[in-house]
XYZ file of C-alpha atoms in Angstrom:
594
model
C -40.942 -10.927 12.909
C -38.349 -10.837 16.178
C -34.917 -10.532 14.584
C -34.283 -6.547 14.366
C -32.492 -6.569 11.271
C -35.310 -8.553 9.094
C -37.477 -5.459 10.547
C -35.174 -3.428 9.231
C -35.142 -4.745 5.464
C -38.728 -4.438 5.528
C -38.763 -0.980 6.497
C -36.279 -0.700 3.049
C -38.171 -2.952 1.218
C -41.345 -0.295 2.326
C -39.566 2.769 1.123
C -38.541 0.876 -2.348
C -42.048 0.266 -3.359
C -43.261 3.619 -2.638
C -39.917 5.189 -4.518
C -40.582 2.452 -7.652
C -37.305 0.514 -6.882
C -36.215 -2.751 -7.719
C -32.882 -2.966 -6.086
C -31.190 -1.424 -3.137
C -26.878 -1.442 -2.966
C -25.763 -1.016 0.965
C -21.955 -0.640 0.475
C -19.249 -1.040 3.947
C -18.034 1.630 2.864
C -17.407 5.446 3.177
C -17.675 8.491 1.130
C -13.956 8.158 0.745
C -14.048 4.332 0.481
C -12.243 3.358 3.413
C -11.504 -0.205 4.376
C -12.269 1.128 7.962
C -15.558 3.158 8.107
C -16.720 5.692 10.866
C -19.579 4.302 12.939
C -21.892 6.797 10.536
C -20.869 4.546 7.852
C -21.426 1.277 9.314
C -24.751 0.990 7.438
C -24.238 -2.765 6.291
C -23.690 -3.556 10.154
C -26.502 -1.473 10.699
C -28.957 -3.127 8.312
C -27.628 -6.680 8.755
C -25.830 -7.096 12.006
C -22.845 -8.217 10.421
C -19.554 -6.937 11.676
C -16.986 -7.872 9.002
C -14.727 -5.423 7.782
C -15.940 -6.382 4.197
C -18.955 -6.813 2.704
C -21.677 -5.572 0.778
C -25.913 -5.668 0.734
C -28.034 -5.423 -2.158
C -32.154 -5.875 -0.854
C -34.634 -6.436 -3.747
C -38.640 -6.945 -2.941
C -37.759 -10.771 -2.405
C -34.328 -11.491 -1.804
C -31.096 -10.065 0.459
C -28.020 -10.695 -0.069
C -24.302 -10.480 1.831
C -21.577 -10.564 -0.477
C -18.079 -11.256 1.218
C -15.295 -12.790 0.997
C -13.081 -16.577 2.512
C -12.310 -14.396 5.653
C -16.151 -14.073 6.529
C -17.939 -16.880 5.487
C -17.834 -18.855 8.818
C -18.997 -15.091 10.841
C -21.284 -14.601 7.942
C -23.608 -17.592 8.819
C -23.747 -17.313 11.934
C -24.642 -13.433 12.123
C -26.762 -13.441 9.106
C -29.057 -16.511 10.979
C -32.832 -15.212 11.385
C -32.296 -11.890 8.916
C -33.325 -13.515 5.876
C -30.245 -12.299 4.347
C -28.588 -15.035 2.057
C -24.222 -15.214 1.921
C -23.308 -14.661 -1.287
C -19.440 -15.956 -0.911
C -16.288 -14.204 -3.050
C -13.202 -14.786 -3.759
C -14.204 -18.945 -4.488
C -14.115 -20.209 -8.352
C -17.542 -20.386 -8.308
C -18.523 -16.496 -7.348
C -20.938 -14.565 -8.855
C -20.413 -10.724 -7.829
C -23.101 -8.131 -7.704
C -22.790 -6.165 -11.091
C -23.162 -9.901 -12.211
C -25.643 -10.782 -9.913
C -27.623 -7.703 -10.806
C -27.481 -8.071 -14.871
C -29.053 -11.299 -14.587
C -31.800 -9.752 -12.063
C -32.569 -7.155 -14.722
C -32.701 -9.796 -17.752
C -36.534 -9.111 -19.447
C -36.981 -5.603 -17.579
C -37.564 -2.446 -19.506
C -36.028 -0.426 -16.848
C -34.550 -2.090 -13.819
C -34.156 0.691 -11.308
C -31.290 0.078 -8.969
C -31.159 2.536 -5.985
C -27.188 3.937 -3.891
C -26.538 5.901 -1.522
C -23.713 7.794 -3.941
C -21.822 8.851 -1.331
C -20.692 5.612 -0.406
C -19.967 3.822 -4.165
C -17.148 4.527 -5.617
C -16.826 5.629 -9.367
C -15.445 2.904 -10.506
C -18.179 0.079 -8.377
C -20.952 2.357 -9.951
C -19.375 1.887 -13.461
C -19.333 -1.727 -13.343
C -23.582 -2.079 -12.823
C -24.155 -2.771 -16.893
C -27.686 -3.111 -17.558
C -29.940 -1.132 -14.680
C -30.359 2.368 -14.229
C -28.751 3.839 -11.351
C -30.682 6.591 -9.065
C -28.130 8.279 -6.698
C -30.053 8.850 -3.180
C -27.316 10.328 -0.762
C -27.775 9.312 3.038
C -30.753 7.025 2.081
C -30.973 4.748 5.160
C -31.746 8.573 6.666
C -35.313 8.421 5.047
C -35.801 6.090 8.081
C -33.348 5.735 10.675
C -33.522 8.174 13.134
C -30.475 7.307 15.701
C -27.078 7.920 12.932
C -24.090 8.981 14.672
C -22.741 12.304 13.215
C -19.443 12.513 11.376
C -16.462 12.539 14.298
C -14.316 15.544 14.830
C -10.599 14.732 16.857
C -8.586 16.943 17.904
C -6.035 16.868 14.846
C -1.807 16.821 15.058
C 1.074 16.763 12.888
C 4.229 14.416 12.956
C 7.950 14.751 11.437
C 8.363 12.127 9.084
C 11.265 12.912 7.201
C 9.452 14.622 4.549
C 7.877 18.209 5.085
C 4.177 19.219 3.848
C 5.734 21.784 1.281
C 7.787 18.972 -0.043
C 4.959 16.923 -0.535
C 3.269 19.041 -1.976
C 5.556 20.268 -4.693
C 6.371 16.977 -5.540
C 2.760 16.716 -6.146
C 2.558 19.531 -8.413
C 5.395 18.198 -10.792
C 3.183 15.202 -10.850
C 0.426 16.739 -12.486
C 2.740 18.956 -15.044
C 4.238 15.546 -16.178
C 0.794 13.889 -16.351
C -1.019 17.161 -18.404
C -3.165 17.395 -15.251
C -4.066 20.858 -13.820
C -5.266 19.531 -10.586
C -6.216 16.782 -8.195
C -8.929 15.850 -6.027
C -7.860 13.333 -3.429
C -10.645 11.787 -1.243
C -8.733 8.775 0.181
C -8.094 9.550 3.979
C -5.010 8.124 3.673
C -3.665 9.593 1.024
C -4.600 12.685 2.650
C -2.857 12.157 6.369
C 0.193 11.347 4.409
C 0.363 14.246 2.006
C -0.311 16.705 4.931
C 1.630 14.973 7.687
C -1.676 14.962 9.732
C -3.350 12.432 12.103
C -6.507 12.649 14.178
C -8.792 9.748 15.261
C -11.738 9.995 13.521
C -11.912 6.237 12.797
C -11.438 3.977 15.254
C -7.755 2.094 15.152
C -6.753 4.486 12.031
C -4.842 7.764 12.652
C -7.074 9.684 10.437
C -8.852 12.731 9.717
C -12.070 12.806 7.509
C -11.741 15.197 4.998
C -10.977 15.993 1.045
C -8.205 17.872 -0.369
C -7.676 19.205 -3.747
C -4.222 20.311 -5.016
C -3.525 23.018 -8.167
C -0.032 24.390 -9.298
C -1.050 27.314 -7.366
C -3.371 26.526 -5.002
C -4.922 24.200 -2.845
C -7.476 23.464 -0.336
C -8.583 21.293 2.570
C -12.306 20.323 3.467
C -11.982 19.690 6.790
C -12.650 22.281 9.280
C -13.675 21.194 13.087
C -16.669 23.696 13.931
C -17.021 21.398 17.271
C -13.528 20.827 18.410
C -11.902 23.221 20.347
C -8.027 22.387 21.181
C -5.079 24.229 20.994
C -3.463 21.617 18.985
C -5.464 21.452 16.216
C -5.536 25.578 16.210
C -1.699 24.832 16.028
C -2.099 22.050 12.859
C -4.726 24.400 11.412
C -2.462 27.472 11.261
C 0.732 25.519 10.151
C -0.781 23.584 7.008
C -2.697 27.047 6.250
C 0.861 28.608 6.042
C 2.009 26.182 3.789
C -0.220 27.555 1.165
C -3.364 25.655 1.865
C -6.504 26.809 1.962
C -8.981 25.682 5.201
C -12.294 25.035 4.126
C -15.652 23.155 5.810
C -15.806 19.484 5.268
C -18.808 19.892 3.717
C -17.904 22.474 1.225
C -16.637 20.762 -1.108
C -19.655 20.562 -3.817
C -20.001 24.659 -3.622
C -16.532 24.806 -4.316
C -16.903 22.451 -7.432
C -19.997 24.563 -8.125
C -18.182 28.111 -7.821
C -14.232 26.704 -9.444
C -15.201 24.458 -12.526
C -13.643 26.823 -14.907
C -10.537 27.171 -12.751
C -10.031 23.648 -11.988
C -8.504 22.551 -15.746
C -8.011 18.895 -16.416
C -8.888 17.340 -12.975
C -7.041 13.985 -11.850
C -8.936 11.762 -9.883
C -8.976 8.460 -8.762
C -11.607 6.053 -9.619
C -11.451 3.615 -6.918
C -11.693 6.539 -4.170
C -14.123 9.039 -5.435
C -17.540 8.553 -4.724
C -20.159 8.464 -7.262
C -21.885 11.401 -6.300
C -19.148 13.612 -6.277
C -17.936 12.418 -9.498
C -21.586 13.191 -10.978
C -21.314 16.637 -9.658
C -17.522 17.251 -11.545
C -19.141 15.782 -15.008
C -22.614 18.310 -14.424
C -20.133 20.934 -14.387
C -18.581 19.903 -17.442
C -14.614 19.550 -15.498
C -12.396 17.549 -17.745
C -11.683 14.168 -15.217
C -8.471 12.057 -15.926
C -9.218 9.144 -13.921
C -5.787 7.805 -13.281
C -4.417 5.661 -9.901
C -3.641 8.271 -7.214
C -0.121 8.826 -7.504
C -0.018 9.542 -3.530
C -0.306 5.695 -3.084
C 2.794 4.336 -4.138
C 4.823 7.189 -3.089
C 3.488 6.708 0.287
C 3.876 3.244 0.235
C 7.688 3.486 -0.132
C 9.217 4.360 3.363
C 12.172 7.212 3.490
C 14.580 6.791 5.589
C 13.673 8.607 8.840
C 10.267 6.841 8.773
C 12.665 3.177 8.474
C 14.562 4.062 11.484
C 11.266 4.748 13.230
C 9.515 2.123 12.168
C 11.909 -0.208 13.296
C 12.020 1.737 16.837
C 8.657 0.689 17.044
C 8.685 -2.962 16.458
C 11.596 -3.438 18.817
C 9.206 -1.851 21.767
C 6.300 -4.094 20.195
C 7.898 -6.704 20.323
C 9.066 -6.498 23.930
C 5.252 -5.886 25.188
C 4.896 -9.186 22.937
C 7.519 -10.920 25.249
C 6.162 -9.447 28.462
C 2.345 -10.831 26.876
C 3.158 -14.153 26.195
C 5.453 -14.369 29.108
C 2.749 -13.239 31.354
C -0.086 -15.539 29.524
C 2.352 -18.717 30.327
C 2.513 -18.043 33.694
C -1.108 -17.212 34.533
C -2.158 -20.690 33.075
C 0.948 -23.057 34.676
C -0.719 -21.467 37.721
C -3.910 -23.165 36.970
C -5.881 -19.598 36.589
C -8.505 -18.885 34.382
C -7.720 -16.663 31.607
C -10.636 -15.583 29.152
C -9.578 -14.279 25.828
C -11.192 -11.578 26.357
C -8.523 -10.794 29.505
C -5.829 -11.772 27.238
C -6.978 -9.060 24.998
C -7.281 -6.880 27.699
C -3.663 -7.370 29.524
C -2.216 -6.910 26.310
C -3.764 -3.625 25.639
C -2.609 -2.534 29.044
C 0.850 -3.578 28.095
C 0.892 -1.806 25.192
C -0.424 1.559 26.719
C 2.407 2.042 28.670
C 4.701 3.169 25.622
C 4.905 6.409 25.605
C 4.258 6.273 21.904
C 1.035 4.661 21.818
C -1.375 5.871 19.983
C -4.275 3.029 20.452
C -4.233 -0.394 18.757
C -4.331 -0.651 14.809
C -7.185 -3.434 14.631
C -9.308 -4.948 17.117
C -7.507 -7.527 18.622
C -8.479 -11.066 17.611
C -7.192 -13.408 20.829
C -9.063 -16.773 20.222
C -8.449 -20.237 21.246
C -9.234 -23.828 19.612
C -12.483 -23.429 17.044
C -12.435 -19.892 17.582
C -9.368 -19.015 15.811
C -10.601 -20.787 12.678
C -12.510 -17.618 12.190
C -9.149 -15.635 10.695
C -11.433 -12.531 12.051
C -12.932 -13.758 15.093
C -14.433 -11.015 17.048
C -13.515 -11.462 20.911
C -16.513 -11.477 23.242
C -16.256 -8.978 25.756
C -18.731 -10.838 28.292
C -19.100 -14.273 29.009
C -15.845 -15.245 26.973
C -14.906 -18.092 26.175
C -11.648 -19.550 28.647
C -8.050 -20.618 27.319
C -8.226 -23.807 27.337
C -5.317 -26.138 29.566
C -4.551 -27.877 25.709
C -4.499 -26.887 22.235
C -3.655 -23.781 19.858
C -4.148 -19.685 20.819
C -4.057 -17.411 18.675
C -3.541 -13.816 18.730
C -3.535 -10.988 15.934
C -2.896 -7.625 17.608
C -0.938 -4.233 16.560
C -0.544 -1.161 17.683
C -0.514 2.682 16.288
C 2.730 4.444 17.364
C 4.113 8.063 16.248
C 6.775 6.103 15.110
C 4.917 3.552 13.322
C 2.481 0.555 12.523
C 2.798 -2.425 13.654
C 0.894 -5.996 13.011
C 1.784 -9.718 14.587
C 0.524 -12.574 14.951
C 1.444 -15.290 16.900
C -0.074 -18.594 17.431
C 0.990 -19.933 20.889
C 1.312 -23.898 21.639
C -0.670 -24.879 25.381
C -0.118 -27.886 26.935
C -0.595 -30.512 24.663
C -1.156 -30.604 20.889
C -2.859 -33.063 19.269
C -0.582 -34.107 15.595
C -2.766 -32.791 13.092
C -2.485 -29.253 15.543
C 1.196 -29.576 15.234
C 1.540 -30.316 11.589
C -0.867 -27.413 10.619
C 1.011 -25.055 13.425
C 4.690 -26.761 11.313
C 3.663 -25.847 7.593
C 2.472 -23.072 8.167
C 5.253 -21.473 9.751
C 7.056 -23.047 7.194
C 5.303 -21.587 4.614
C 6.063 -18.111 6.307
C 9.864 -19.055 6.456
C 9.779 -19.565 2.287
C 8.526 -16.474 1.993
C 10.748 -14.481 4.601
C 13.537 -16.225 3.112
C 12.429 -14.850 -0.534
C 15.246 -13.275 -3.007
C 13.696 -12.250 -5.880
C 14.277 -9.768 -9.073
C 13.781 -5.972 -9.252
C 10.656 -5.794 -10.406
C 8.539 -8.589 -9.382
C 5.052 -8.458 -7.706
C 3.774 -9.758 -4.856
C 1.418 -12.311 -6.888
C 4.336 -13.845 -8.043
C 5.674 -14.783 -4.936
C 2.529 -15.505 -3.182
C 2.842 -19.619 -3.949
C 6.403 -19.741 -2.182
C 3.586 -19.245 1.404
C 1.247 -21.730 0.271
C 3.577 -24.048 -1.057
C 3.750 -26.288 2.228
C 0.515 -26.585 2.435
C -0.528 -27.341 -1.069
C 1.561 -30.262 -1.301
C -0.510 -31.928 1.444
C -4.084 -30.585 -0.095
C -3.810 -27.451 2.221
C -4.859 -24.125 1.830
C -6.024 -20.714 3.625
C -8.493 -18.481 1.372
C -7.060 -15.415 2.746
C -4.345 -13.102 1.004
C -0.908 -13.656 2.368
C 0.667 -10.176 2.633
C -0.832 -6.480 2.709
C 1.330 -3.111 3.299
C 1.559 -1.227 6.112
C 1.278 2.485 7.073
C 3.381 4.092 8.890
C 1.336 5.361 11.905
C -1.325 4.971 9.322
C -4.086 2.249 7.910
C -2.885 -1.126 9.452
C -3.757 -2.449 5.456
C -2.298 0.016 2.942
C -1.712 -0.453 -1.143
C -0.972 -0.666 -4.061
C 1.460 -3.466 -2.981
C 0.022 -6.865 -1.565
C 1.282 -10.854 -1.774
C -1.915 -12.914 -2.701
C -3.120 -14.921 -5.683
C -5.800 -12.508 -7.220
C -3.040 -10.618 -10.059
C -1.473 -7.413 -8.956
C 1.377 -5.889 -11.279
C 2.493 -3.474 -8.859
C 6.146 -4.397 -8.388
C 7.498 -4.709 -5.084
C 10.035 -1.812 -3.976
C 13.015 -1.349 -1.663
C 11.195 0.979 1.539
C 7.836 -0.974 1.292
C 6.430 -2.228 4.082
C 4.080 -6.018 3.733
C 2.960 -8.670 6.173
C 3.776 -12.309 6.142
C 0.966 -13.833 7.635
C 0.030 -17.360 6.081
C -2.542 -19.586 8.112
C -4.894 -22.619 8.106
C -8.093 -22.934 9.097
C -10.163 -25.962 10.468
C -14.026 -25.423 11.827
C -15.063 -26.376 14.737
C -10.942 -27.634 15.834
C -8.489 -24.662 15.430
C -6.637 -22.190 13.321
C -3.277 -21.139 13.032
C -1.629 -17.893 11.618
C 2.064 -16.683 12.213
C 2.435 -13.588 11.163
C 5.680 -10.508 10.576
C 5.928 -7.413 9.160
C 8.705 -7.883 5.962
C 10.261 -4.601 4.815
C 11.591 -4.927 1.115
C 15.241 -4.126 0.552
C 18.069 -3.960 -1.818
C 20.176 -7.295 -1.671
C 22.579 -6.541 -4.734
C 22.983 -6.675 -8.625
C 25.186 -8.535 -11.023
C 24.757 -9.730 -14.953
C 21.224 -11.131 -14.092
C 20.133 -7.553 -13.001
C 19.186 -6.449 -9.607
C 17.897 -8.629 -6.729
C 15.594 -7.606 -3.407
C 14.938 -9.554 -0.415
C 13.073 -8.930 2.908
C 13.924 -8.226 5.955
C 12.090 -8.848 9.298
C 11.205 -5.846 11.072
C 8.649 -7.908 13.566
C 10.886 -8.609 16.800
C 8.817 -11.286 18.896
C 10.095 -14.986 18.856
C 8.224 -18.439 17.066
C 7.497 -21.016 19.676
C 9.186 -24.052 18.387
C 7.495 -26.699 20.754
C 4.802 -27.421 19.067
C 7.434 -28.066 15.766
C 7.664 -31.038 13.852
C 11.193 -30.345 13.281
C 11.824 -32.773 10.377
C 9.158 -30.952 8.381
C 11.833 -28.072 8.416
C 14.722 -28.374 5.781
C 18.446 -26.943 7.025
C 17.675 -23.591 5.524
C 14.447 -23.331 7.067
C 16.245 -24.418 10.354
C 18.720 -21.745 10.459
C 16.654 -19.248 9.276
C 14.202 -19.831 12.503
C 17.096 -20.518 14.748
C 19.019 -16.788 13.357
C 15.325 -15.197 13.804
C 14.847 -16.135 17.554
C 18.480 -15.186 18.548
C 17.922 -11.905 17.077
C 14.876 -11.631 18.848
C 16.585 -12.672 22.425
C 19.269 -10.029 21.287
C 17.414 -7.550 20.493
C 14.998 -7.869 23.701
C 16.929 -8.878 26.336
C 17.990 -5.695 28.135
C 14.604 -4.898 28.163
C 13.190 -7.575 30.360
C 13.107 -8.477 33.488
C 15.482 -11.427 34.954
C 13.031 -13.777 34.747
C 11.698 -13.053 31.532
C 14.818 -12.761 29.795
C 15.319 -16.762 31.294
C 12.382 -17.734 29.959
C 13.187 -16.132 26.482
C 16.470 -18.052 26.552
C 14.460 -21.183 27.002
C 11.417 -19.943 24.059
C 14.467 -18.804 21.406
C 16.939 -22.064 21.919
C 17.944 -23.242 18.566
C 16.995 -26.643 17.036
């Protein structure tokens, strides 16, 4: 047995027998279940070799299984070949998910024993396994791997975004009065960075710090401490959130504290889809009253005040001129006839970013792929031996960066030489499927579900389709993917708001011949009321121009038309003073109307 990762299942499958287990659950997830793990956490990666930000293990004593969803499936196969794992696929009509999956393995069993590593389930995941019986085993993958990074410590920082702590905080408080709550515990990082006005970098391309936080109407307290990290700034952070009336705690203290406060802590608010199972086991042991409600930091946070708009927008103007200067410079390099690897497109553009004084690092791994790579919506960019941009065809590139001033997230998919006409019809609806859905004026409370079709529509009506969601909020200088808002198919009722942040980012995907994906960030505004009630539209806050000569310009109706033409002129506007003479010709020439 060669492959390392079928070695490694069998090591598992070892320890189950001698611990009288039938089923093992590896979550991608983190004891505050984060989209974005630490490196710790990385245990399905670990165990399987597979790098996708989603997706989930469960081992029995004869059969492994990845479950994940449309994104994955093509990375799946090919990273899952020689591991014996099998792709259990999502998010398809046909899916059968893993409390499912399980139920039916436990059919005829007395007991079917079904081991976690609590910390990193959720609640609510470990309330949906019906028929098994659940043993908690914290750390489990510890019983036998020896090399497990520790938990990171950054040096940690405030920001000024137009709301102090205190405010926060007492806003918080008048929460829980309203809601007969006496306090919270909030475990999503998140939700935590915001409420504090905090930022670190203990996970890669997130400004965050790992840590809990409970809140009372008198008190409150942050486990967090950095025993290893010694920097002046985060004395400075330290101090200031201790003088707004919060207690500073070790990360790791939290289950004493639960042990020594359950009769102070009241009726405790906490959020299913955040707290881990183990933690929640320890609350219920010590008899603490739990109102598991949605956190109510995640819609508040979601809406942008008006300091963080202005700021936000500061920082997609500067994004989008390191776009220009990208793009410009990737033109250039191949009329020359050089060789440019995606992985030095990646690169270059990284180095263009960096030199805003802003910059905080990138906000996702950059995904710069040409032809059959891009139909992998997540392809992962080799960092040797990459693969060449090729003289003809489609390129696509996903990239953002984290700024003090915000988030941003674009993608553009850039036309080389020449297109074949299925390449330019795909690159055409799609970007007119984005243009329906910029163009989008729609009542006060509607939901992103319900506008999701106006994306696909150009596709569907030629038997197209992309299995991806179409729109996710944004952070600001926060997770790159943020909630409760989204635009996809699967139902979500939360309504969109004015101040909320989402991406427009339809695509298509062909194996083996290309992808495409354009993508802006859409910030939700008012756009007026009359006798029909009142009315919200979008407005682009992405500032980098749509290549229209790949465009089948008759796909395009006149609305569409002079939506695209108004967007690049803003763009040139907007840019120009920035660049140098011969980039702002070029950008003429890129943003002339059709």
């Amino acid at each position: 047995m060669d492959n390392i990762y079928a070695q490694r299942i069998e090591q598992l499958r070892t320890l189950m027998r001698s611990k009288g287990w039938d089923a093992v659950i590896v979550t991608g997830s983190d004891p505050h279940n984060s989209e974005f793990p630490a490196l710790r956490w990385k245990q399905v990666e670990w165990l399987s070799g597979f790098t996708g930000e989603a997706g989930d293990l469960v081992i029995t004593l004869d059969h492994a299984g990845l479950w994940t969803d449309t994104r994955y499936f093509i990375q799946a196969e090919r990273q899952l070949a020689g591991t014996g794992i099998t792709l259990h696929k999502t998010r398809v009509p046909e899916q059968v998910l893993i409390p499912e999956w399980l139920s039916i393995q436990a059919s005829g069993y007395p007991e079917y024993i079904v081991a976690i590593d609590g910390l990193c389930v959720s609640s609510d995941f470990a309330d949906s396994l019906e028929g098994v019986c659940i043993v908690s085993v914290p750390d489990m993958l510890d019983l036998f791997r020896k090399d497990r990074p520790q938990i990171p410590q950054t040096p940690i920082f405030q920001i000024e975004p137009g709301e102090s702590r205190a405010e926060k905080l007492k806003w918080l408080r008048e929460v829980l009065v309203e809601n007969g709550c006496d306090s919270i515990l909030i475990t999503a990082l998140d939700e935590i960075a915001w409420l504090l006005n905090v930022r670190a970098s203990d996970i890669d391309y997130n400004p965050l710090v790992i840590s809990n936080l409970t809140v009372s109407l008198d008190s409150a307290q942050w486990f967090v401490l950095r025993q290893d990290v010694e920097d002046p700034e985060t004395e400075d952070t330290l101090f200031a959130v201790g003088q707004d009336g919060v207690e500073i705690l070790r990360y790791d203290a939290l289950p004493e504290w639960i042990e020594d406060n359950a009769e102070n802590c009241g009726r405790m608010w906490a959020d299913r889809g955040s707290l881990n199972f183990h933690l929640a086991s320890l609350i219920r042991g010590k008899g603490i009253p739990l109102s598991f409600l949605e956190s109510p930091v995640r819609l508040r946070k979601a809406v942008k005040n008006p300091v963080e708009i202005q700021n936000i927008k500061k920082a997609h103007i500067l994004d989008g001129v390191v776009m220009e200067r990208f793009l410009f410079w990737l033109e250039r390099r191949i009329q020359d006839g050089d060789d440019v690897s995606e992985w030095d497109a990646a690169v270059k553009l990284g180095q263009l970013r960096a030199t805003i004084d802003d910059y905080r690092g990138d906000s996702f791994e950059t995904i710069s792929a040409f032809g059959e790579d891009a139909a992998l919506p997540h392809y992962v960019t080799p960092k040797t031996n990459a693969p060449l941009i090729g003289r003809n065809g489609l390129y696509l590139c996903d990239s953002g960066g984290q700024f003090l001033n915000g988030t941003t997230d674009i993608t553009r998919t850039v036309p080389i030489g020449r297109c074949s006409q299925l390449e330019k019809e795909d690159y055409t609806l799609v970007l007119k499927g984005h243009i329906q859905l910029a163009m989008a004026v729609f009542p006060a409370g509607t939901a992103g579900c319900q506008i999701d079709a106006l994306a696909r529509e150009p596709l569907w009506r030629r038997r197209r389709n992309f299995g991806h969601g179409t729109g996710h909020g944004v952070g600001y200088f926060l997770g790159c993917h943020e909630g409760p808002q989204d635009v996809r198919q699967n139902f979500n009722s939360t309504a969109l708001l004015p101040g909320m942040v989402i991406s427009d980012e339809p695509g298509i995907y062909r194996e083996g011949q290309h992808g495409v994906r354009h993508e802006n960030l859409l910030l939700t505004v008012e756009s007026g009321a009359n006798g029909f009630g009142r009315w919200l539209e979008f407005e682009p806050l992405t500032m980098c121009h749509f290549d229209t000569s790949a465009l089948l310009a008759e796909l395009l109706d006149n609305d569409e038309r002079e939506w695209l033409n108004a967007y690049n002129g803003k763009v040139r506007l907007s840019l120009s003073k920035y660049l140098s003479p011969d980039e702002q010709e070029w950008l003429r020439d890129k943003t002339r109307a059709i």
